[in-house]
Each structure stands twice: as structure tokens, then as C-alpha cells.
mmCIF file of C-alpha atoms and ligand atoms in Angstrom:
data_model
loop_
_atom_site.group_PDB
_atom_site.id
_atom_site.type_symbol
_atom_site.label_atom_id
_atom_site.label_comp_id
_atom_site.label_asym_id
_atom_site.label_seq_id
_atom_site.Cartn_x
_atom_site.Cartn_y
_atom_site.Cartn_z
ATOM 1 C CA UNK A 17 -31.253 -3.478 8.208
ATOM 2 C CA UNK A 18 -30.771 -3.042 4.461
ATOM 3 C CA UNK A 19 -29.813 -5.602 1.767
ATOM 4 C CA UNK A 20 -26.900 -4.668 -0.365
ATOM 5 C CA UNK A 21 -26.057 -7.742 -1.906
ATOM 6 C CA UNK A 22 -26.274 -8.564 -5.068
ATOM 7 C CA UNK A 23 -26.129 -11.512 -7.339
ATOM 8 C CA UNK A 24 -23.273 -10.943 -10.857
ATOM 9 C CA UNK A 25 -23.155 -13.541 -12.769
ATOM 10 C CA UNK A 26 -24.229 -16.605 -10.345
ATOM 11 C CA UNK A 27 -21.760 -14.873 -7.759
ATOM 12 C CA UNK A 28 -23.402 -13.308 -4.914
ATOM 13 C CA UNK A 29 -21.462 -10.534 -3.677
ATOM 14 C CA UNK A 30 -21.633 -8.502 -0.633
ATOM 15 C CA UNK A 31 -22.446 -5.117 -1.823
ATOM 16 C CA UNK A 32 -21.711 -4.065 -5.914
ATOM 17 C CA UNK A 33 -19.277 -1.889 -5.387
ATOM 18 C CA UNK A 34 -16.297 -2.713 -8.242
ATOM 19 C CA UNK A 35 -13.093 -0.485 -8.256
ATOM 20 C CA UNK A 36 -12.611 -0.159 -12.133
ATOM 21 C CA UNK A 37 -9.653 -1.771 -14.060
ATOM 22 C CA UNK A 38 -6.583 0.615 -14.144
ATOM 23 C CA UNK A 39 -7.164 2.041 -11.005
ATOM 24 C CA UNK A 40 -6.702 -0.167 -8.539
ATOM 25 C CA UNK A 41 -3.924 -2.082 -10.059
ATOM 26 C CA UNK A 42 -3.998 -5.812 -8.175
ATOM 27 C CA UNK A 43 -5.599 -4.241 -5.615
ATOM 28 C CA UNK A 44 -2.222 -4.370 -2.689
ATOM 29 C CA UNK A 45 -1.292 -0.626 -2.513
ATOM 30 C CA UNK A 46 -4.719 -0.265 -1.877
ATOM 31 C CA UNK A 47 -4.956 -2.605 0.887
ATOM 32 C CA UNK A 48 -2.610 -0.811 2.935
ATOM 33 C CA UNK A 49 -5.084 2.211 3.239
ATOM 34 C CA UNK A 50 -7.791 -0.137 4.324
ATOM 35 C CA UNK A 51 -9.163 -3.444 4.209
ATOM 36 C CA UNK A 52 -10.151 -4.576 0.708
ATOM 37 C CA UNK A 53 -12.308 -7.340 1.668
ATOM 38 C CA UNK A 54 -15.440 -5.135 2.208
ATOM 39 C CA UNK A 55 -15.486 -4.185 -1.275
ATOM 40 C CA UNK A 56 -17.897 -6.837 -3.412
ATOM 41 C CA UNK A 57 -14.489 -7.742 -5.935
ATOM 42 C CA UNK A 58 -12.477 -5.425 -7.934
ATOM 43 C CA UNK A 59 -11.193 -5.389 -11.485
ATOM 44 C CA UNK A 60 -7.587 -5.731 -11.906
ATOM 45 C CA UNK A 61 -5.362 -3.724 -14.622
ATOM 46 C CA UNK A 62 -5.712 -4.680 -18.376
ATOM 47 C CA UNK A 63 -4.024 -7.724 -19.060
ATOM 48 C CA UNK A 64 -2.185 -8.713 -22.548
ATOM 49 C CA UNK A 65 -0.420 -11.794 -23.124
ATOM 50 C CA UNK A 66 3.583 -9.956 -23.689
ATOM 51 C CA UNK A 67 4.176 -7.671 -20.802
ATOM 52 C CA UNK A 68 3.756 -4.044 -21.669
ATOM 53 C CA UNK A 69 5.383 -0.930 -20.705
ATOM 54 C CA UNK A 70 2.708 1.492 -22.262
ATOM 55 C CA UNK A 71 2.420 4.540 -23.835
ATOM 56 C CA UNK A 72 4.944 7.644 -23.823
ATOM 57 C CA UNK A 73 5.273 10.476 -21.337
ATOM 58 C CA UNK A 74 2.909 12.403 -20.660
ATOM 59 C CA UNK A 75 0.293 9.957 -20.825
ATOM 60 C CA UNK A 76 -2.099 11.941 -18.125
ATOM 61 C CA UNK A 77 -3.714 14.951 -18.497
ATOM 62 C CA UNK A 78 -6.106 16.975 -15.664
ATOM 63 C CA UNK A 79 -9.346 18.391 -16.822
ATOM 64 C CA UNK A 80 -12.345 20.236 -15.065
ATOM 65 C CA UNK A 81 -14.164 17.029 -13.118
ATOM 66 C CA UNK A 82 -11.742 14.628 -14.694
ATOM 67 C CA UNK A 83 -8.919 13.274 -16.037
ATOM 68 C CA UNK A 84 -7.772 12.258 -19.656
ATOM 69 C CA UNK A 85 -5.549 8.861 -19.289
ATOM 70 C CA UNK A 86 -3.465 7.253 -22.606
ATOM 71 C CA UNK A 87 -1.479 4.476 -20.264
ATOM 72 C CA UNK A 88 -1.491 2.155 -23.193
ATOM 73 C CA UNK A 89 -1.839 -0.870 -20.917
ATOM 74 C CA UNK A 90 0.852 -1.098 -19.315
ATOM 75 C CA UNK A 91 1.185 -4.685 -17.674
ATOM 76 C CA UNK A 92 3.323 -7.060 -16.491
ATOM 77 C CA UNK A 93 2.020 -9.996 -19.317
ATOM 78 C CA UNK A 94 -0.586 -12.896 -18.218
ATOM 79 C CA UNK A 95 1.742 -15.585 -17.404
ATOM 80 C CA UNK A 96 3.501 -12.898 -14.418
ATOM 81 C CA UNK A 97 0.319 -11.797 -13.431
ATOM 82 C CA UNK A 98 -0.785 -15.237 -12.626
ATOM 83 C CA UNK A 99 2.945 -16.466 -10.931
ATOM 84 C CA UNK A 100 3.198 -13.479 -9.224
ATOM 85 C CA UNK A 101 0.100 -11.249 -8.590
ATOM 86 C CA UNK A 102 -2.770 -13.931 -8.285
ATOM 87 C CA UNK A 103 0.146 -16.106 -5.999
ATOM 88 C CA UNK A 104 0.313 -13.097 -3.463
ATOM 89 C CA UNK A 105 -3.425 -12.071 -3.662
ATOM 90 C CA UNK A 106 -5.061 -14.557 -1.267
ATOM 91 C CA UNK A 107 -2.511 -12.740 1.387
ATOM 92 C CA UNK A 108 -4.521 -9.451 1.524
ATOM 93 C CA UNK A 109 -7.762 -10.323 -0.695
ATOM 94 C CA UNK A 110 -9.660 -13.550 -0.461
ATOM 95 C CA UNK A 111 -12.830 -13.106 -2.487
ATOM 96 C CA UNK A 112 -13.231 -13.632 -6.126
ATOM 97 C CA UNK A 113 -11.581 -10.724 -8.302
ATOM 98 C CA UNK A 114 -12.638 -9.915 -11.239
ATOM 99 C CA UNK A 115 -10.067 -10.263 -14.223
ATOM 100 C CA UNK A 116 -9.353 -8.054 -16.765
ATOM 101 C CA UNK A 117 -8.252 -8.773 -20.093
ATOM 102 C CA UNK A 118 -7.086 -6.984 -23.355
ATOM 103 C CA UNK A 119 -5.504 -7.946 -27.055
ATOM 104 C CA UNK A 120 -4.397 -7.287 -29.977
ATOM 105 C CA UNK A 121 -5.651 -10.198 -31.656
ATOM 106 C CA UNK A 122 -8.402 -12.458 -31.398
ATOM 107 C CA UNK A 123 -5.680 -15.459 -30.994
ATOM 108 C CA UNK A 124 -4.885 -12.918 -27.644
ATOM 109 C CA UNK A 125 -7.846 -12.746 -26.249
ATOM 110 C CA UNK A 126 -8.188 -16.324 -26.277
ATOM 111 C CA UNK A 127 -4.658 -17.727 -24.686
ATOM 112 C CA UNK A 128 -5.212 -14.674 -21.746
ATOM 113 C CA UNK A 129 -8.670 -15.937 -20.764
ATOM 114 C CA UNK A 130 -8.014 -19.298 -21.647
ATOM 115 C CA UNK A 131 -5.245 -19.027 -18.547
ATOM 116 C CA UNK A 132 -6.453 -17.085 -16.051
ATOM 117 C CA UNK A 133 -10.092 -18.522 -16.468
ATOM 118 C CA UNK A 134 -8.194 -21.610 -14.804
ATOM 119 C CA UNK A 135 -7.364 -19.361 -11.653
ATOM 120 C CA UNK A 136 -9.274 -20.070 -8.553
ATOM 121 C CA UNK A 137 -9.627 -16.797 -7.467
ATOM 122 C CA UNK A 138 -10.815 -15.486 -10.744
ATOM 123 C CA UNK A 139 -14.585 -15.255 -10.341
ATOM 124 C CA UNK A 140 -15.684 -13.196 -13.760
ATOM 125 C CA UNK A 141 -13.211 -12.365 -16.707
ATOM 126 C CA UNK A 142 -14.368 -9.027 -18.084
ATOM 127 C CA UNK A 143 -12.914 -8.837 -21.987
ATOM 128 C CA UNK A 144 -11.695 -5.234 -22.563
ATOM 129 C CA UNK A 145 -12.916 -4.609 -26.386
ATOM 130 C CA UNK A 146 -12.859 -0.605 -25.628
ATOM 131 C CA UNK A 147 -9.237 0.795 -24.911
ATOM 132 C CA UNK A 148 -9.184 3.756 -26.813
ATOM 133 C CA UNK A 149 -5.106 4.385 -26.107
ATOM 134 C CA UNK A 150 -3.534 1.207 -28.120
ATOM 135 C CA UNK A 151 -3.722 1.092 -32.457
ATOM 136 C CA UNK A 152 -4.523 -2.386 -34.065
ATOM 137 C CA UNK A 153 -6.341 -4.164 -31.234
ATOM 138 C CA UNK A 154 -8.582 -2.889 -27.848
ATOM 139 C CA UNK A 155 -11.462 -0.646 -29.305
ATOM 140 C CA UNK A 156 -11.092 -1.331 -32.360
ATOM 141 C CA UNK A 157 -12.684 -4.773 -31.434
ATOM 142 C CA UNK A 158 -15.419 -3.176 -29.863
ATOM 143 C CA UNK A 159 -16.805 -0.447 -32.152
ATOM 144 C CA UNK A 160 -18.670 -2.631 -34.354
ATOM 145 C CA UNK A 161 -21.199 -5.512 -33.272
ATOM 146 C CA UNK A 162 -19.586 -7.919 -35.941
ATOM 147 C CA UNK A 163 -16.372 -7.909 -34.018
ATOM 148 C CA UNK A 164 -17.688 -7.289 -30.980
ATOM 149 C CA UNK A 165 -19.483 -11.176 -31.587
ATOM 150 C CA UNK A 166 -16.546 -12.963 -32.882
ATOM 151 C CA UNK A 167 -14.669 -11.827 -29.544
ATOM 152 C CA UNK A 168 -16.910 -12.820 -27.589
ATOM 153 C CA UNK A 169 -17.457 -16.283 -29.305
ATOM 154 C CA UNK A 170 -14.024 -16.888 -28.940
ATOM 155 C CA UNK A 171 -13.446 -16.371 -25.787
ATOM 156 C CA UNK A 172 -17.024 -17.896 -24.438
ATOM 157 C CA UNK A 173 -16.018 -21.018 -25.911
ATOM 158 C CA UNK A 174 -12.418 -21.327 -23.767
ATOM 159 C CA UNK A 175 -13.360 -19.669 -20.569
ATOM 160 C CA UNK A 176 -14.173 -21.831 -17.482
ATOM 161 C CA UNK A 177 -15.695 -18.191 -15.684
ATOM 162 C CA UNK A 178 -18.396 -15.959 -16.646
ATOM 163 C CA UNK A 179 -17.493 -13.433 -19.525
ATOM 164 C CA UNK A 180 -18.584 -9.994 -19.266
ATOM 165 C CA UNK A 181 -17.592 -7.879 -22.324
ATOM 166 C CA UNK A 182 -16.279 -3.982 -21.892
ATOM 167 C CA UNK A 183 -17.853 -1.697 -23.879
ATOM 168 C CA UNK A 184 -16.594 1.780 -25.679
ATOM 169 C CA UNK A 185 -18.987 4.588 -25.271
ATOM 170 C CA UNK A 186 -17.286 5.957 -28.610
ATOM 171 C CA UNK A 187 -19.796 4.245 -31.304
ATOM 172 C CA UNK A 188 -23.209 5.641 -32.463
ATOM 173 C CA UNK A 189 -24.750 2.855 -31.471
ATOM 174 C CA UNK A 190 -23.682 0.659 -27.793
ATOM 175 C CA UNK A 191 -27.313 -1.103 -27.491
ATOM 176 C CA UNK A 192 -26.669 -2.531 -31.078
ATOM 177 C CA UNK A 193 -22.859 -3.704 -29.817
ATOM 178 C CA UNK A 194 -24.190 -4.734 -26.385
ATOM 179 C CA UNK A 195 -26.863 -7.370 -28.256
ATOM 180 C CA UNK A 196 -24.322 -8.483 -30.682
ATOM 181 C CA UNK A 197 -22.120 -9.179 -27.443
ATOM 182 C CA UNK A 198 -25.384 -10.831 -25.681
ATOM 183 C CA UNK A 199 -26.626 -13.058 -28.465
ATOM 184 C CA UNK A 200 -22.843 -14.427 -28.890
ATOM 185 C CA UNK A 201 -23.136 -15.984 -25.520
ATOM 186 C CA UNK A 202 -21.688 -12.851 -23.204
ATOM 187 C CA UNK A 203 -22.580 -13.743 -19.273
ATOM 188 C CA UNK A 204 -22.725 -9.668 -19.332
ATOM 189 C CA UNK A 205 -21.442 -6.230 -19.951
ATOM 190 C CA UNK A 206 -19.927 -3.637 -18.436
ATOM 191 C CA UNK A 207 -19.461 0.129 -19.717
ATOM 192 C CA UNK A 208 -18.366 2.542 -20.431
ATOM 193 C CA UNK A 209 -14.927 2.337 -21.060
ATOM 194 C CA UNK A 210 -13.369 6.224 -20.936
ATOM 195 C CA UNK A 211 -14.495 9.064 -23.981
ATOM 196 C CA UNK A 212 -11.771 10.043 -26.531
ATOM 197 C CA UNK A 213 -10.513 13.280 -26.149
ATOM 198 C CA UNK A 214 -7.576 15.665 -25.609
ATOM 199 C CA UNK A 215 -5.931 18.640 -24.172
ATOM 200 C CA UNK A 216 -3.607 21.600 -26.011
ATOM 201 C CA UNK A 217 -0.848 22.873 -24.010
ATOM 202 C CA UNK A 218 -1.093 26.577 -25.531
ATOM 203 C CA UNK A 219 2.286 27.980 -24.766
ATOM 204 C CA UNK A 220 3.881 24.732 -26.331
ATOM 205 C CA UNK A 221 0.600 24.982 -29.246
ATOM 206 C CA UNK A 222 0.911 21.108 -29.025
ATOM 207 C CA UNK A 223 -1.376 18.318 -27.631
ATOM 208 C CA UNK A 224 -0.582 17.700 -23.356
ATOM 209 C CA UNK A 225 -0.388 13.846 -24.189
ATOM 210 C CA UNK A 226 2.703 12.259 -26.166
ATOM 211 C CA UNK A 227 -0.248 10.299 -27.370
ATOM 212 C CA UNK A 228 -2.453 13.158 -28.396
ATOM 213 C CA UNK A 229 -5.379 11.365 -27.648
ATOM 214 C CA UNK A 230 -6.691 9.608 -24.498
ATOM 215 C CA UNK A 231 -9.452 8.495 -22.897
ATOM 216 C CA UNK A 232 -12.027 10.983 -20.800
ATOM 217 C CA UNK A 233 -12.819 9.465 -17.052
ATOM 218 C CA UNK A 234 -13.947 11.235 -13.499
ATOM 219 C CA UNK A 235 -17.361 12.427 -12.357
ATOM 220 C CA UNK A 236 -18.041 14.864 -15.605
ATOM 221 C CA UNK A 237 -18.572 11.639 -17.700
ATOM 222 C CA UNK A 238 -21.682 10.586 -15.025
ATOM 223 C CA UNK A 239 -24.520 11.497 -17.686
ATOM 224 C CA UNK A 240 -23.415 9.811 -20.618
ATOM 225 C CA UNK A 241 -22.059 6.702 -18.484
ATOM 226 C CA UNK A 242 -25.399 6.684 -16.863
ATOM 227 C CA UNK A 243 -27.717 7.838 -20.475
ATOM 228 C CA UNK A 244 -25.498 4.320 -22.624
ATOM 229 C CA UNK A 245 -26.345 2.228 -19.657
ATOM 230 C CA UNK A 246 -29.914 3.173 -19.428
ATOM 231 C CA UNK A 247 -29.783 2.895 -23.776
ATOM 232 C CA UNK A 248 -28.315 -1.007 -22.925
ATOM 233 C CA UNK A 249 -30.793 -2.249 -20.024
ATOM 234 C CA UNK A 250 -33.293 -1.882 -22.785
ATOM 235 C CA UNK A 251 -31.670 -3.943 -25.142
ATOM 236 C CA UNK A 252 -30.557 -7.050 -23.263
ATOM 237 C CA UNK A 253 -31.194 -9.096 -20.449
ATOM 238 C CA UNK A 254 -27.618 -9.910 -19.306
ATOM 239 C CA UNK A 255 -26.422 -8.290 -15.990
ATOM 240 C CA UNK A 256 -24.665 -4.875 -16.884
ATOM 241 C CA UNK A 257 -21.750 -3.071 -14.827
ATOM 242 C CA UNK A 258 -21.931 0.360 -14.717
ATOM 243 C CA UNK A 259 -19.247 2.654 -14.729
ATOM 244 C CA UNK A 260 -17.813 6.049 -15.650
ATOM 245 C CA UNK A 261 -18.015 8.584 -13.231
ATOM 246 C CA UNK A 262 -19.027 7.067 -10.098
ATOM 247 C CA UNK A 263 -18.003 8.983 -7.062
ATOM 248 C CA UNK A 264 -20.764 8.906 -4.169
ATOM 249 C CA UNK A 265 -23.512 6.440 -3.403
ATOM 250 C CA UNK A 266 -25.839 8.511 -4.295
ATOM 251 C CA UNK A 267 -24.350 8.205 -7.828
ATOM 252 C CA UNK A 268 -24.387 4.268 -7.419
ATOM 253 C CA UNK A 269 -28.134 4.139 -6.764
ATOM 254 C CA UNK A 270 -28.353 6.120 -10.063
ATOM 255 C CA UNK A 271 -26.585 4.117 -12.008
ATOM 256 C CA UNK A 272 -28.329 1.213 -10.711
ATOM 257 C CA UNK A 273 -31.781 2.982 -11.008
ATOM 258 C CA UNK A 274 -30.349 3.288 -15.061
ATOM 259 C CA UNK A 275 -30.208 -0.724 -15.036
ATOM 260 C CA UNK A 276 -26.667 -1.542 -13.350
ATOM 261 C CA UNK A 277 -26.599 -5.045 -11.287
ATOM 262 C CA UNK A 278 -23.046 -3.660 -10.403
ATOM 263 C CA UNK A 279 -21.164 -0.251 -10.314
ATOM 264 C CA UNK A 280 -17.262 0.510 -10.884
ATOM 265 C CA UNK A 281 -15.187 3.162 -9.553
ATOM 266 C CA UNK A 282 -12.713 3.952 -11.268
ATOM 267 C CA UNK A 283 -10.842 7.741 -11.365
ATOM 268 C CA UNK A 284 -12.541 8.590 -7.690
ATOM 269 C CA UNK A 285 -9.827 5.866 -6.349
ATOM 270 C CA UNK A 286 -7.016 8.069 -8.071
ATOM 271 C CA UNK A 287 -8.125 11.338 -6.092
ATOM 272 C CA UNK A 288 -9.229 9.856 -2.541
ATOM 273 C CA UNK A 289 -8.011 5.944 -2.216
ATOM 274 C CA UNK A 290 -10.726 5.624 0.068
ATOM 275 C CA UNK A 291 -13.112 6.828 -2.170
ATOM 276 C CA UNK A 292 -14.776 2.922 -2.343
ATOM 277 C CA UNK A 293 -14.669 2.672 1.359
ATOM 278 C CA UNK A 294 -16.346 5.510 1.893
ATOM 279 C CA UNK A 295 -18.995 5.178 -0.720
ATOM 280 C CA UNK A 296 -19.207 1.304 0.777
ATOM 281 C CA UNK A 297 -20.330 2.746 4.171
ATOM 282 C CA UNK A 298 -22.619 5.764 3.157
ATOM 283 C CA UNK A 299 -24.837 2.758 1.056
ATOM 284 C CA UNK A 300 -26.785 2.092 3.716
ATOM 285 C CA UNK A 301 -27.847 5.374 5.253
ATOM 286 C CA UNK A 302 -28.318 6.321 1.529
ATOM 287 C CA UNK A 303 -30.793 3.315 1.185
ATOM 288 C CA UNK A 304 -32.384 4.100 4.360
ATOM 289 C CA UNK A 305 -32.938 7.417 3.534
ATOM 290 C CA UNK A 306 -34.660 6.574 -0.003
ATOM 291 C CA UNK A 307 -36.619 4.012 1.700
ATOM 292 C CA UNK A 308 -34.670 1.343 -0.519
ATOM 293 C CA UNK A 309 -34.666 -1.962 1.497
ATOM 294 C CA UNK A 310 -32.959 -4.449 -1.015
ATOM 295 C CA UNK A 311 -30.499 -3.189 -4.000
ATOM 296 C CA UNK A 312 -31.580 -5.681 -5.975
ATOM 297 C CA UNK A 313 -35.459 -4.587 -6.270
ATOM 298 C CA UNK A 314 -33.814 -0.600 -7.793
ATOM 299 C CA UNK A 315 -32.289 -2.089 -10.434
ATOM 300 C CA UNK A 316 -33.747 -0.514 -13.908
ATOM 301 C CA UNK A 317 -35.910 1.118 -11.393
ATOM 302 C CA UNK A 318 -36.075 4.674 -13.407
ATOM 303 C CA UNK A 319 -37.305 2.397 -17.176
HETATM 304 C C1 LIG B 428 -4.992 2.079 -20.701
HETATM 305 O O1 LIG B 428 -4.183 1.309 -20.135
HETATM 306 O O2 LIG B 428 -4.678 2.748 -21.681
HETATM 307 C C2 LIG B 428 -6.380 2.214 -20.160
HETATM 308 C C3 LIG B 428 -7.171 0.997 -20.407
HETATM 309 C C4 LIG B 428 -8.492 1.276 -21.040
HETATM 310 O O3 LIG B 428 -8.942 2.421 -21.126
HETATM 311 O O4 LIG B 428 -9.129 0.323 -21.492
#
């Protein structure tokens, strides 16, 4: 019988298996394809302090292994999210989630995780600094390590949960931001966020997205998801989260083999909604089949 627990944070959790913010929303459509309990949390949808509506149609665009998203976090605003979403949660989800927040300010960040910190359920608040589809706040935070610190700060000193800070993969240099996240008290970090980029509709000789630019997810982004987290497992000692690109187990032990304590999911749930069911239950034969008894002993396994 294999292991695949792990421990994030000071949380054990059953197996690390994380649907990515954005594409699980708060988790209930998915719950009526299949019982979200098995998963080991998930991340909910970006949340701001003002509700938003995001950004213009079209804000998707389909690419060979992947997708191009500019959604411009669109969210209902913290204070609904905690009346309403995190009220009706318990009813079809009763493990710690994992909350996600954004902002366009530092004074943002602070009153989001500030309140939903408070929330039972909340186990981990992960800090978006990386949203490449919003001007004046997300990514901009997160592109240079001085920011990247004074977020952090901020929001270490307020939160009652452990902080783990979401990284861009658009920067030169992530193990430089990842440190500068670590040594200003982060609990960890996940990446990578998606990888500007855009589409041309030729017969219209204009960009697909009203937005023009958006950000690059789906199983084509695997290698550099997998090369930064490798790059960032050298440089810290806080727990990462891998993401980008994750679509089979296979692809989780990789990413964990990289240095991942945890892996997200993110534009797999978009094509098959049971993609993190089914990668849930091929784990173990996986394991088996590698001769991997615990999850915990791969991790940074390929350094
Ligand atoms: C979005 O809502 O634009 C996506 C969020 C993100 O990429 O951080």
C-alpha cells in the first residue's frame, strides 16, 4: 500500500493533488461531477477586495496543447466570497481550501488576507503576485524581488494561515524572487503562474483577445513549469507548489521529482472535469510501478 500524503505547510493532506486557482472556481460545479473530498484541497478563483467583472470579450484563446486566458479576475469581491461561497462550502467540501488572493495595492492585499485568514475553512492563503491580465497591480508585484518582499511582509504580518506566494514565470530571474519571497517570512511558493503571450486572428489581421495579451496555460507549458521549479528548490527551503501543465500522474511525480511538496492542475480541469479524479486514482499504480512507496521521500528526487 503506497503513501500519498503529504505534509504543506503543517497541514497534512491526503494526496497533493491541488486544482489551480481559476479553474475550479469554489470548487461546487465541480462537485456535481464527482466527489471533491478526495482531492488534498483546491485553490479557489483570484480574490480582490471590490467585486470584479473582468476583462473584455474574447478573453480566451485555443492554442496547440493549450490555452491563452486574459479573464482579468473576475470575482465576486472578498466580503461575498466569504458570506456566500465559504457559508455554502462545508455543504459539498469539508477539508481546508486553499485561498486565493489578488490586488491592486499593497493596502489590498492586506484587508483580503487579513479577512479570509479569519475563515475556518481556510487552511493556506496563496498571495497571487503573478496575474499577467490586470495593469497597475497582480504581476507587476511579482516581477521584482523588492516588491515581491514588501508583499509578502505585509501580508505575513496580518495573516492567521500559512502564506504561500504565486510566482510569474515571466522574469529573468524566479530563484532570485522566490528567496526575496522566502527571507520575508513566506510559509511557501507556488508557480508558475501562466506565460504571456498571444494569438492573431489573420483574416481580421488583429490580436484573438480584446486584451491582446494573456496568459499561456495547458500541458505545452510542462518544461518550463517543471525547469523554474527545479531553478527554485535550489534556492529555498520553503515547501513549493508546482504547477503549469499538469495533466497525468506521471507528470505529478515529475514535478515532484523537480522539488514540488504539492502539484496544481489547472487548464486539464477545463478540458476533462475529471481530469483530478482521474490523475488522483492512477497515483498509486503509478507509484507502484516506479517502485515509489512514500511521495514524500521523491520530492527534489531528480537534484
Ligand atoms: C485571470 O483572472 O486573469 C487569471 C488569474 C491569473 O492568471 O493570475
Amino acid at each position: 500500500m503506497v503513501n500519498t500524503k503529504i505534509n504543506l505547510c503543517g497541514i497534512t493532506i491526503d494526496n497533493p493533488i491541488i486544482p489551480a486557482s481559476g479553474c475550479f472556481g469554489y470548487g461546487k460545479e465541480f462537485s456535481e461531477f464527482y466527489d471533491i473530498n478526495m482531492l488534498g484541497t483546491f485553490s479557489f478563483k483570484g480574490t480582490t477586495k471590490e467585486p470584479r467583472f473582468g476583462n473584455p470579450t474574447p478573453r480566451i484563446a485555443e492554442t496547440p496543447s493549450g490555452m491563452i486566458n486574459s479573464v482579468g479576475l473576475q470575482n465576486p469581491g472578498v466580503d461575498t466570497v466569504i458570506s456566500r461561497e465559504l457559508k455554502e462550502m462545508p455543504k459539498y467540501f469539508n477539508k481546508k481550501v486553499m485561498a486565493n488572493i489578488s490586488g491592486f495595492s499593497q493596502e489590498e492585499y492586506v484587508y483580503c488576507v487579513e479577512r479570509i485568514s479569519r475563515e475556518d475553512q481556510v487552511g493556506w492563503v496563496e498571495v497571487n503576485i503573478s496575474c499577467p491580465n490586470v495593469h497597475g497591480g497582480g504581476m507587476s508585484f511579482g516581477v521584482n524581488p523588492d516588491s515581491a518582499y514588501e508583499i509578502t511582509k505585509a501580508v505575513k504580518e496580518i495573516s492567521l494561515k500559512p502564506v504561500i506566494i504565486k510566482l510569474s514565470p515571466n522574469v529573468t530571474d524566479i530563484a532570485a524572487i522566490a528567496k526575496a519571497c522566502e527571507s520575508a517570512g513566506a510559509d511557501g511558493i507556488s508557480l508558475i503562474n501562466t506565460v504571456l503571450s498571444m494569438r492573431i486572428d489573420i483574416a481580421k489581421r488583429k490580436p484573438v483577445l480584446a486584451n491582446t495579451f494573456g496568459g499561456l496555460s495547458g500541458s505545452c507549458v510542462l518544461p518550463i513549469a517543471l525547469r523554474m521549479v527545479y531553478q527554485v528548490y535550489n534556492a529555498v527551503k520553503i515547501p513549493i507548489i508546482g504547477m503549469g501543465g499538469v495533466t497525468t500522474a506521471k507528470d505529478v511525480i515529475e514535478m515532484m521529482m523537480a522539488g514540488a511538496t504539492a502539484v496544481q492542475v489547472g487548464a486539464a480541469n477545463l478540458v476533462n472535469p475529471y481530469a483530478c479524479k482521474e490523475i488522483i486514482e492512477e497515483l498509486p499504480i503509478i507509484m507502484e510501478k516506479y517502485k515509489i512507496n512514500s511521495l514524500e521521500e521523491i520530492i527534489g528526487g531528480a537534484h
